């Protein structure tokens, strides 16, 4: 493992002109997002920014000062994906510094549509989606009465640069190549720093992995939620294909957006591929009887019993169940029961 220096306050020096700042995520078990500060010939560039919250902003600003720079000095912001714990503070950084913001086109499209979508439209979409998944009325009912409330995170900053997969980003003095890794989101990217590891670790450079590859937890793979896009996608299939691509890259070290840096990316990829294959096998066994996506989610193994999972997390769980169902259907290992309402699925 490379030598990592803690300068206090969750600021770390990873060597070779790369530091990180732990930016807190309010009321979230993940705790924080690791925002990376990459030195370039035109000033520091951030990889992700953290959640849009006053405490998070103060922590980021203090962390940048500890790194020997400041918010006003930021040259650019590279976003691994559009989720608010990564993209949330991008707009404030740009306002303070004039920095550009870069994101993959697929996630930029989601940001654009999010800004144009009224909260009422989102609640209507979620209500219909959960009803179709077989959610009970007591779960759906709060969405009907919440339609006039304002949702947070509905005005994310519009990126002004596009991350093009396979191309080097415009970071003067550095070699940072974008790798498209859809699954967690349709436009998720990992960023390969094609430079010799500062501690001479064996492998090919370093990888900023966002949420795609984490050392101890499995990223959420659910349906790509978009009220205005009816495309039938296969997020889990996308994710598994992307994992194999990263495994072949064999970086010397992985710098993820959560938890901690780690080595042996290939071994971690194999663990995750095996985990998802085992999960698909287990779910197919559950489908010995016809189940709705909601019923399947109730029976799946989570990090706590179903009756202890909070309301919002149940929506995420159902989305993950649906993503696994999509994959099983695509593989010919499950199918929808004709005429069932709401739709049930059974193993084949």
Tab-separated table of C-alpha atoms in Angstrom:
chain	number	residue	atom	x	y	z
A	1	UNK	CA	0.000	0.000	0.000
A	2	UNK	CA	1.261	3.475	-0.830
A	3	UNK	CA	2.320	5.772	1.978
A	4	UNK	CA	-0.621	8.013	2.869
A	5	UNK	CA	-0.225	11.044	5.079
A	6	UNK	CA	-3.081	12.405	7.185
A	7	UNK	CA	-2.848	16.161	7.648
A	8	UNK	CA	-5.790	16.174	10.057
A	9	UNK	CA	-9.423	16.892	9.378
A	10	UNK	CA	-9.710	14.010	6.927
A	11	UNK	CA	-7.154	15.390	4.453
A	12	UNK	CA	-4.739	12.836	2.970
A	13	UNK	CA	-1.703	13.040	0.715
A	14	UNK	CA	-1.587	10.064	-1.657
A	15	UNK	CA	1.635	11.187	-3.308
A	16	UNK	CA	2.346	12.260	-6.847
A	17	UNK	CA	0.258	15.422	-6.658
A	18	UNK	CA	-2.938	13.701	-5.478
A	19	UNK	CA	-4.674	14.462	-2.190
A	20	UNK	CA	-8.134	13.726	-0.835
A	21	UNK	CA	-10.619	15.470	1.435
A	22	UNK	CA	-13.306	13.608	3.375
A	23	UNK	CA	-16.490	15.582	2.728
A	24	UNK	CA	-19.382	14.485	4.995
A	25	UNK	CA	-22.710	13.204	3.671
A	26	UNK	CA	-25.461	14.260	6.107
A	27	UNK	CA	-27.526	11.457	7.669
A	28	UNK	CA	-25.964	8.726	5.544
A	29	UNK	CA	-24.235	5.528	6.732
A	30	UNK	CA	-21.526	5.996	4.075
A	31	UNK	CA	-20.304	8.897	6.180
A	32	UNK	CA	-18.373	10.850	3.582
A	33	UNK	CA	-17.320	11.246	-0.028
A	34	UNK	CA	-13.618	11.256	-0.840
A	35	UNK	CA	-13.034	14.320	-2.998
A	36	UNK	CA	-9.686	14.053	-4.777
A	37	UNK	CA	-7.524	17.092	-5.443
A	38	UNK	CA	-5.258	16.572	-8.461
A	39	UNK	CA	-2.456	19.069	-9.129
A	40	UNK	CA	-2.139	20.228	-12.754
A	41	UNK	CA	-0.048	22.847	-14.533
A	42	UNK	CA	-3.062	25.201	-14.510
A	43	UNK	CA	-4.160	24.668	-10.938
A	44	UNK	CA	-5.931	21.958	-8.909
A	45	UNK	CA	-8.700	19.849	-10.436
A	46	UNK	CA	-11.281	18.075	-8.267
A	47	UNK	CA	-12.582	14.580	-8.856
A	48	UNK	CA	-16.143	14.897	-7.463
A	49	UNK	CA	-17.177	17.567	-4.955
A	50	UNK	CA	-19.451	16.149	-2.240
A	51	UNK	CA	-22.992	16.775	-1.016
A	52	UNK	CA	-24.584	20.231	-1.247
A	53	UNK	CA	-24.813	21.024	2.453
A	54	UNK	CA	-23.361	23.936	4.474
A	55	UNK	CA	-21.227	21.672	6.691
A	56	UNK	CA	-20.015	19.738	3.660
A	57	UNK	CA	-19.065	22.993	1.908
A	58	UNK	CA	-17.172	24.229	4.972
A	59	UNK	CA	-15.335	20.908	5.224
A	60	UNK	CA	-14.374	20.992	1.544
A	61	UNK	CA	-13.150	24.586	1.804
A	62	UNK	CA	-11.114	23.846	4.940
A	63	UNK	CA	-9.721	20.691	3.337
A	64	UNK	CA	-8.588	22.575	0.248
A	65	UNK	CA	-6.841	25.115	2.482
A	66	UNK	CA	-5.079	22.225	4.244
A	67	UNK	CA	-4.001	21.006	0.790
A	68	UNK	CA	-2.275	24.349	0.212
A	69	UNK	CA	-4.914	25.783	-2.106
A	70	UNK	CA	-8.440	27.192	-1.885
A	71	UNK	CA	-11.846	26.953	-3.518
A	72	UNK	CA	-11.112	30.030	-5.622
A	73	UNK	CA	-8.046	28.343	-7.152
A	74	UNK	CA	-9.866	25.301	-8.572
A	75	UNK	CA	-9.260	24.965	-12.325
A	76	UNK	CA	-11.790	22.230	-13.098
A	77	UNK	CA	-14.162	19.622	-11.677
A	78	UNK	CA	-14.405	16.086	-13.070
A	79	UNK	CA	-17.573	14.255	-11.998
A	80	UNK	CA	-17.609	10.449	-11.905
A	81	UNK	CA	-21.429	10.414	-11.910
A	82	UNK	CA	-24.422	12.655	-11.292
A	83	UNK	CA	-25.469	11.527	-7.775
A	84	UNK	CA	-25.695	14.384	-5.234
A	85	UNK	CA	-22.929	13.093	-2.954
A	86	UNK	CA	-20.570	13.500	-5.928
A	87	UNK	CA	-21.982	16.372	-7.997
A	88	UNK	CA	-23.789	18.330	-5.279
A	89	UNK	CA	-21.226	21.066	-4.592
A	90	UNK	CA	-20.039	21.449	-8.193
A	91	UNK	CA	-22.108	24.568	-8.796
A	92	UNK	CA	-20.754	26.329	-5.697
A	93	UNK	CA	-17.189	25.445	-6.670
A	94	UNK	CA	-17.735	26.878	-10.150
A	95	UNK	CA	-19.300	30.052	-8.751
A	96	UNK	CA	-16.332	30.578	-6.442
A	97	UNK	CA	-13.580	29.790	-8.933
A	98	UNK	CA	-14.856	29.881	-12.519
A	99	UNK	CA	-13.898	26.208	-12.841
A	100	UNK	CA	-15.282	24.066	-15.649
A	101	UNK	CA	-17.400	20.992	-14.832
A	102	UNK	CA	-17.036	17.801	-16.886
A	103	UNK	CA	-19.420	14.816	-16.949
A	104	UNK	CA	-20.298	11.933	-19.282
A	105	UNK	CA	-23.088	12.821	-21.725
A	106	UNK	CA	-25.480	10.149	-20.395
A	107	UNK	CA	-25.383	11.614	-16.890
A	108	UNK	CA	-25.394	15.195	-18.178
A	109	UNK	CA	-28.698	14.357	-19.889
A	110	UNK	CA	-30.105	13.211	-16.538
A	111	UNK	CA	-28.956	16.444	-14.894
A	112	UNK	CA	-30.632	18.435	-17.657
A	113	UNK	CA	-33.914	16.520	-17.379
A	114	UNK	CA	-33.823	16.727	-13.575
A	115	UNK	CA	-33.634	20.509	-13.761
A	116	UNK	CA	-36.629	20.539	-16.122
A	117	UNK	CA	-38.770	18.045	-14.168
A	118	UNK	CA	-41.283	19.365	-11.666
A	119	UNK	CA	-41.409	17.611	-8.292
A	120	UNK	CA	-45.042	16.648	-8.986
A	121	UNK	CA	-43.934	14.760	-12.102
A	122	UNK	CA	-41.411	12.798	-10.081
A	123	UNK	CA	-43.943	11.816	-7.418
A	124	UNK	CA	-46.426	10.725	-10.091
A	125	UNK	CA	-43.751	8.600	-11.734
A	126	UNK	CA	-42.681	6.974	-8.458
A	127	UNK	CA	-46.281	6.253	-7.501
A	128	UNK	CA	-46.964	4.478	-10.810
A	129	UNK	CA	-43.665	2.629	-10.679
A	130	UNK	CA	-44.204	1.303	-7.162
A	131	UNK	CA	-47.796	0.302	-7.926
A	132	UNK	CA	-46.559	-1.648	-10.957
A	133	UNK	CA	-43.947	-3.337	-8.745
A	134	UNK	CA	-46.664	-4.552	-6.382
A	135	UNK	CA	-46.008	-2.174	-3.464
A	136	UNK	CA	-48.790	-2.153	-0.845
A	137	UNK	CA	-51.086	0.848	-0.624
A	138	UNK	CA	-49.689	1.931	2.760
A	139	UNK	CA	-46.279	2.386	1.118
A	140	UNK	CA	-47.563	4.239	-1.940
A	141	UNK	CA	-50.023	6.513	-0.108
A	142	UNK	CA	-47.429	9.045	1.238
A	143	UNK	CA	-46.301	9.776	-2.325
A	144	UNK	CA	-49.808	10.895	-3.269
A	145	UNK	CA	-49.897	13.531	-0.507
A	146	UNK	CA	-46.268	14.658	-0.948
A	147	UNK	CA	-46.623	15.959	-4.489
A	148	UNK	CA	-46.647	19.641	-3.577
A	149	UNK	CA	-43.538	19.457	-1.411
A	150	UNK	CA	-40.283	20.680	-2.920
A	151	UNK	CA	-37.705	17.969	-3.374
A	152	UNK	CA	-34.029	18.692	-2.637
A	153	UNK	CA	-31.436	18.195	-5.358
A	154	UNK	CA	-33.667	19.248	-8.247
A	155	UNK	CA	-31.337	21.990	-9.518
A	156	UNK	CA	-27.938	20.309	-9.992
A	157	UNK	CA	-25.292	22.296	-11.862
A	158	UNK	CA	-25.231	21.859	-15.626
A	159	UNK	CA	-21.822	20.557	-16.773
A	160	UNK	CA	-20.062	22.619	-19.429
A	161	UNK	CA	-17.655	19.934	-20.695
A	162	UNK	CA	-18.253	16.373	-21.861
A	163	UNK	CA	-16.164	13.435	-20.692
A	164	UNK	CA	-15.526	11.311	-23.778
A	165	UNK	CA	-14.736	7.638	-23.011
A	166	UNK	CA	-11.259	6.575	-24.066
A	167	UNK	CA	-9.952	10.127	-24.363
A	168	UNK	CA	-7.509	11.972	-22.127
A	169	UNK	CA	-9.074	14.797	-20.139
A	170	UNK	CA	-7.716	18.304	-20.533
A	171	UNK	CA	-5.511	18.302	-17.436
A	172	UNK	CA	-2.230	19.994	-18.418
A	173	UNK	CA	0.762	18.064	-17.133
A	174	UNK	CA	-1.265	14.953	-16.258
A	175	UNK	CA	-2.490	11.872	-18.148
A	176	UNK	CA	-6.039	11.143	-16.961
A	177	UNK	CA	-8.061	8.910	-19.265
A	178	UNK	CA	-11.825	8.392	-19.009
A	179	UNK	CA	-13.244	4.860	-18.904
A	180	UNK	CA	-17.012	4.503	-19.301
A	181	UNK	CA	-18.337	2.188	-16.591
A	182	UNK	CA	-22.168	2.256	-16.679
A	183	UNK	CA	-24.205	0.349	-14.108
A	184	UNK	CA	-24.449	2.468	-10.970
A	185	UNK	CA	-25.583	5.250	-13.315
A	186	UNK	CA	-25.754	5.193	-17.133
A	187	UNK	CA	-22.921	7.717	-17.435
A	188	UNK	CA	-20.606	6.627	-14.614
A	189	UNK	CA	-16.924	6.960	-15.463
A	190	UNK	CA	-13.730	5.770	-13.836
A	191	UNK	CA	-10.612	7.864	-14.408
A	192	UNK	CA	-7.283	6.193	-15.087
A	193	UNK	CA	-4.234	8.195	-14.061
A	194	UNK	CA	-1.735	6.819	-16.556
A	195	UNK	CA	1.342	7.719	-14.564
A	196	UNK	CA	3.896	5.700	-12.618
A	197	UNK	CA	2.743	5.023	-9.071
A	198	UNK	CA	4.572	7.363	-6.644
A	199	UNK	CA	5.471	4.425	-4.377
A	200	UNK	CA	6.416	2.190	-7.330
A	201	UNK	CA	3.583	-0.252	-6.676
A	202	UNK	CA	3.253	-2.851	-9.449
A	203	UNK	CA	0.408	-2.322	-11.910
A	204	UNK	CA	-0.807	0.253	-14.372
A	205	UNK	CA	-1.167	3.672	-12.767
A	206	UNK	CA	-3.967	4.638	-10.396
A	207	UNK	CA	-7.728	4.530	-10.826
A	208	UNK	CA	-10.271	7.016	-9.493
A	209	UNK	CA	-13.143	4.540	-9.319
A	210	UNK	CA	-16.068	6.674	-8.098
A	211	UNK	CA	-18.745	4.266	-6.845
A	212	UNK	CA	-17.975	1.603	-9.449
A	213	UNK	CA	-15.362	-0.273	-7.433
A	214	UNK	CA	-15.349	0.053	-3.635
A	215	UNK	CA	-13.139	-1.947	-1.251
A	216	UNK	CA	-15.746	-3.435	1.103
A	217	UNK	CA	-19.258	-2.670	-0.121
A	218	UNK	CA	-21.221	-3.355	-3.282
A	219	UNK	CA	-22.562	-0.257	-5.047
A	220	UNK	CA	-26.304	0.001	-5.556
A	221	UNK	CA	-27.354	-1.281	-8.971
A	222	UNK	CA	-30.984	-0.378	-9.598
A	223	UNK	CA	-33.013	0.742	-12.568
A	224	UNK	CA	-31.937	3.977	-14.223
A	225	UNK	CA	-34.727	6.169	-12.818
A	226	UNK	CA	-36.003	8.684	-15.365
A	227	UNK	CA	-39.676	9.708	-15.657
A	228	UNK	CA	-39.215	10.716	-19.304
A	229	UNK	CA	-37.248	7.742	-20.616
A	230	UNK	CA	-39.086	4.481	-21.290
A	231	UNK	CA	-36.020	2.627	-22.632
A	232	UNK	CA	-35.764	-0.913	-21.225
A	233	UNK	CA	-32.242	-0.977	-19.850
A	234	UNK	CA	-30.107	-3.677	-18.193
A	235	UNK	CA	-28.117	-1.824	-15.498
A	236	UNK	CA	-26.788	-4.982	-13.858
A	237	UNK	CA	-25.587	-6.311	-17.204
A	238	UNK	CA	-23.950	-2.936	-17.850
A	239	UNK	CA	-22.258	-3.075	-14.447
A	240	UNK	CA	-20.903	-6.604	-14.825
A	241	UNK	CA	-19.482	-5.798	-18.269
A	242	UNK	CA	-17.891	-2.633	-16.868
A	243	UNK	CA	-16.365	-4.558	-13.972
A	244	UNK	CA	-14.619	-6.935	-16.326
A	245	UNK	CA	-13.203	-3.969	-18.257
A	246	UNK	CA	-11.708	-2.527	-15.064
A	247	UNK	CA	-10.360	-5.928	-14.022
A	248	UNK	CA	-8.374	-6.145	-17.250
A	249	UNK	CA	-6.890	-2.697	-16.581
A	250	UNK	CA	-5.000	-3.922	-13.470
A	251	UNK	CA	-4.270	-0.549	-11.822
A	252	UNK	CA	-1.618	-0.449	-9.114
A	253	UNK	CA	-4.009	1.274	-6.732
A	254	UNK	CA	-7.681	2.231	-6.599
A	255	UNK	CA	-8.814	5.567	-5.185
A	256	UNK	CA	-12.572	5.145	-4.593
A	257	UNK	CA	-15.150	7.770	-3.678
A	258	UNK	CA	-15.984	6.069	-0.369
A	259	UNK	CA	-14.155	4.123	2.354
A	260	UNK	CA	-10.395	3.945	1.576
A	261	UNK	CA	-7.773	3.398	-1.113
A	262	UNK	CA	-6.848	-0.206	-1.917
A	263	UNK	CA	-4.771	-2.411	-4.179
A	264	UNK	CA	-5.455	-5.609	-6.167
A	265	UNK	CA	-8.386	-4.319	-8.170
A	266	UNK	CA	-8.567	-7.559	-10.147
A	267	UNK	CA	-9.240	-9.600	-7.006
A	268	UNK	CA	-11.955	-7.176	-5.904
A	269	UNK	CA	-13.555	-7.380	-9.354
A	270	UNK	CA	-13.628	-11.182	-9.129
A	271	UNK	CA	-15.282	-10.951	-5.695
A	272	UNK	CA	-18.003	-8.683	-7.039
A	273	UNK	CA	-18.630	-10.806	-10.134
A	274	UNK	CA	-18.971	-13.896	-7.917
A	275	UNK	CA	-21.247	-12.005	-5.504
A	276	UNK	CA	-23.675	-10.999	-8.237
A	277	UNK	CA	-23.727	-14.466	-9.797
A	278	UNK	CA	-24.516	-15.967	-6.390
A	279	UNK	CA	-27.222	-13.335	-5.842
A	280	UNK	CA	-28.819	-14.073	-9.218
A	281	UNK	CA	-28.799	-17.799	-8.413
A	282	UNK	CA	-30.425	-17.162	-5.015
A	283	UNK	CA	-33.102	-14.929	-6.550
A	284	UNK	CA	-33.892	-17.515	-9.189
A	285	UNK	CA	-34.508	-19.990	-6.356
A	286	UNK	CA	-36.920	-17.524	-4.743
A	287	UNK	CA	-38.783	-17.364	-8.052
A	288	UNK	CA	-39.870	-20.985	-7.752
A	289	UNK	CA	-43.230	-19.288	-7.120
A	290	UNK	CA	-44.455	-16.196	-9.006
A	291	UNK	CA	-43.431	-12.984	-7.212
A	292	UNK	CA	-43.820	-9.285	-7.878
A	293	UNK	CA	-40.651	-7.151	-7.656
A	294	UNK	CA	-41.851	-5.914	-4.249
A	295	UNK	CA	-42.334	-9.463	-2.965
A	296	UNK	CA	-38.915	-10.413	-4.266
A	297	UNK	CA	-37.327	-7.431	-2.498
A	298	UNK	CA	-39.036	-8.474	0.756
A	299	UNK	CA	-37.403	-11.905	0.506
A	300	UNK	CA	-33.922	-10.788	-0.619
A	301	UNK	CA	-31.026	-10.629	1.836
A	302	UNK	CA	-30.166	-7.074	2.889
A	303	UNK	CA	-27.942	-5.656	5.607
A	304	UNK	CA	-30.924	-5.721	7.971
A	305	UNK	CA	-34.376	-7.367	8.163
A	306	UNK	CA	-37.011	-5.935	5.794
A	307	UNK	CA	-39.150	-4.551	8.629
A	308	UNK	CA	-36.148	-2.481	9.791
A	309	UNK	CA	-35.408	-0.943	6.372
A	310	UNK	CA	-36.488	2.734	6.233
A	311	UNK	CA	-39.123	3.949	3.797
A	312	UNK	CA	-36.764	5.541	1.273
A	313	UNK	CA	-34.360	2.607	1.371
A	314	UNK	CA	-37.222	0.233	0.496
A	315	UNK	CA	-37.702	2.149	-2.759
A	316	UNK	CA	-34.007	1.660	-3.514
A	317	UNK	CA	-34.266	-2.041	-2.625
A	318	UNK	CA	-37.201	-2.561	-4.991
A	319	UNK	CA	-35.260	-0.848	-7.774
A	320	UNK	CA	-32.352	-3.217	-7.132
A	321	UNK	CA	-34.716	-6.213	-7.206
A	322	UNK	CA	-36.061	-4.994	-10.554
A	323	UNK	CA	-32.546	-4.634	-11.969
A	324	UNK	CA	-31.797	-8.242	-11.005
A	325	UNK	CA	-35.089	-9.375	-12.518
A	326	UNK	CA	-34.190	-7.609	-15.771
A	327	UNK	CA	-30.907	-9.489	-15.824
A	328	UNK	CA	-32.531	-12.874	-15.120
A	329	UNK	CA	-35.074	-12.299	-17.899
A	330	UNK	CA	-32.352	-11.277	-20.349
A	331	UNK	CA	-30.369	-14.419	-19.475
A	332	UNK	CA	-33.477	-16.577	-20.032
A	333	UNK	CA	-33.523	-17.655	-16.370
A	334	UNK	CA	-36.856	-15.998	-15.492
A	335	UNK	CA	-39.900	-14.628	-17.280
A	336	UNK	CA	-42.978	-12.526	-16.627
A	337	UNK	CA	-46.189	-14.431	-15.969
A	338	UNK	CA	-48.618	-13.540	-18.804
A	339	UNK	CA	-51.696	-11.661	-17.647
A	340	UNK	CA	-50.489	-11.082	-14.080
A	341	UNK	CA	-51.379	-7.699	-12.543
A	342	UNK	CA	-49.217	-6.386	-11.014
A	343	UNK	CA	-46.673	-8.329	-13.036
A	344	UNK	CA	-45.162	-11.361	-11.366
A	345	UNK	CA	-42.041	-13.238	-12.422
A	346	UNK	CA	-41.173	-16.927	-12.224
A	347	UNK	CA	-37.995	-18.937	-12.819
A	348	UNK	CA	-37.655	-20.902	-16.072
